[in-house]
Amino acid sequence: MRVLFYSDVEVFGGHEVTVLDAIEGAKTVPNVYIGIAYCKRNRMFGDHLEKRFGSSARIEILPHDFVHEKGDLLRAFIPLGKRRTIAAFIKDWRPDAVIVCQGHMGVSICGLAAAVASKFFVISYLPMAHTLHDMTGKDSLTIRTVDALLNRA
């Protein structure tokens, strides 16, 4: 089985740390070949990938030029330009499954739309390590309710 992890963020943060751990777990599964497609502007992520997985025979590191940018939410729904180019990039690797790594729903949305439109089995990986209260600094009934529901999941 060929599994492609896809990310297009240009900064390294907590979600990338979680993705690294997810890849560590995935590489222990027999007969799984892993591709890691990441934005080459995210040098820190690339350095971590090389250090942890660069010598693994079943992992291929795939730097690319796609970057999450303002307007991607609209581009995701237009089957032209960026979405089409990302779809071709993903298809070239021939995955059986694509795991789109997203810090929030808007991040890597063009990659998600491209993978779905290409009819791959797709998983949107949204690690939620922090509460909304922690991230926003706001305290409202809505935020407390969402945090309470997420803590039950």
PDB file of N, CA and C in Angstrom, residues 1-4 29-35 58 93-98 121:
ATOM      1  N   MET A   1       0.837  -1.182   0.000  1.00  0.00           N
ATOM      2  CA  MET A   1       0.000   0.000   0.000  1.00  0.00           C
ATOM      3  C   MET A   1       0.881   1.244   0.000  1.00  0.00           C
ATOM      4  N   ARG A   2       0.468   2.234  -0.780  1.00  0.00           N
ATOM      5  CA  ARG A   2       1.202   3.494  -0.878  1.00  0.00           C
ATOM      6  C   ARG A   2       0.365   4.602  -0.219  1.00  0.00           C
ATOM      7  N   VAL A   3       0.942   5.237   0.798  1.00  0.00           N
ATOM      8  CA  VAL A   3       0.256   6.288   1.550  1.00  0.00           C
ATOM      9  C   VAL A   3       1.043   7.584   1.396  1.00  0.00           C
ATOM     10  N   LEU A   4       0.348   8.628   0.947  1.00  0.00           N
ATOM     11  CA  LEU A   4       0.975   9.925   0.771  1.00  0.00           C
ATOM     12  C   LEU A   4       0.484  10.893   1.844  1.00  0.00           C
ATOM     13  N   VAL A  29       4.067  -0.102  10.021  1.00  0.00           N
ATOM     14  CA  VAL A  29       3.102  -1.007   9.406  1.00  0.00           C
ATOM     15  C   VAL A  29       3.779  -1.724   8.238  1.00  0.00           C
ATOM     16  N   PRO A  30       3.783  -3.063   8.250  1.00  0.00           N
ATOM     17  CA  PRO A  30       4.431  -3.807   7.164  1.00  0.00           C
ATOM     18  C   PRO A  30       3.768  -3.518   5.811  1.00  0.00           C
ATOM     19  N   ASN A  31       4.558  -3.552   4.773  1.00  0.00           N
ATOM     20  CA  ASN A  31       4.090  -3.403   3.391  1.00  0.00           C
ATOM     21  C   ASN A  31       3.448  -2.049   3.097  1.00  0.00           C
ATOM     22  N   VAL A  32       3.822  -1.042   3.845  1.00  0.00           N
ATOM     23  CA  VAL A  32       3.343   0.317   3.568  1.00  0.00           C
ATOM     24  C   VAL A  32       4.523   1.152   3.114  1.00  0.00           C
ATOM     25  N   TYR A  33       4.368   1.764   1.951  1.00  0.00           N
ATOM     26  CA  TYR A  33       5.368   2.665   1.398  1.00  0.00           C
ATOM     27  C   TYR A  33       4.813   4.077   1.578  1.00  0.00           C
ATOM     28  N   ILE A  34       5.599   4.972   2.153  1.00  0.00           N
ATOM     29  CA  ILE A  34       5.118   6.295   2.535  1.00  0.00           C
ATOM     30  C   ILE A  34       5.792   7.379   1.704  1.00  0.00           C
ATOM     31  N   GLY A  35       4.967   8.298   1.212  1.00  0.00           N
ATOM     32  CA  GLY A  35       5.464   9.506   0.575  1.00  0.00           C
ATOM     33  C   GLY A  35       5.101  10.684   1.466  1.00  0.00           C
ATOM     34  N   ARG A  58      11.506   2.716   2.867  1.00  0.00           N
ATOM     35  CA  ARG A  58      10.080   2.728   2.515  1.00  0.00           C
ATOM     36  C   ARG A  58       9.449   4.110   2.623  1.00  0.00           C
ATOM     37  N   TRP A  93       2.528  10.295  -7.990  1.00  0.00           N
ATOM     38  CA  TRP A  93       3.090   9.420  -6.958  1.00  0.00           C
ATOM     39  C   TRP A  93       2.299   8.112  -6.837  1.00  0.00           C
ATOM     40  N   ARG A  94       1.110   8.064  -7.399  1.00  0.00           N
ATOM     41  CA  ARG A  94       0.245   6.876  -7.432  1.00  0.00           C
ATOM     42  C   ARG A  94      -0.081   6.325  -6.031  1.00  0.00           C
ATOM     43  N   PRO A  95      -0.650   7.148  -5.148  1.00  0.00           N
ATOM     44  CA  PRO A  95      -0.975   6.645  -3.806  1.00  0.00           C
ATOM     45  C   PRO A  95      -2.257   5.821  -3.798  1.00  0.00           C
ATOM     46  N   ASP A  96      -2.345   4.948  -2.815  1.00  0.00           N
ATOM     47  CA  ASP A  96      -3.608   4.260  -2.542  1.00  0.00           C
ATOM     48  C   ASP A  96      -4.453   5.098  -1.590  1.00  0.00           C
ATOM     49  N   ALA A  97      -3.788   5.905  -0.774  1.00  0.00           N
ATOM     50  CA  ALA A  97      -4.472   6.788   0.173  1.00  0.00           C
ATOM     51  C   ALA A  97      -3.659   8.076   0.326  1.00  0.00           C
ATOM     52  N   VAL A  98      -4.373   9.170   0.561  1.00  0.00           N
ATOM     53  CA  VAL A  98      -3.736  10.470   0.785  1.00  0.00           C
ATOM     54  C   VAL A  98      -4.185  10.982   2.147  1.00  0.00           C
ATOM     55  N   PHE A 121      -8.611   7.563  -1.902  1.00  0.00           N
ATOM     56  CA  PHE A 121      -9.093   7.447  -0.530  1.00  0.00           C
ATOM     57  C   PHE A 121      -8.377   8.549   0.235  1.00  0.00           C
TER      58      PHE A 121
END
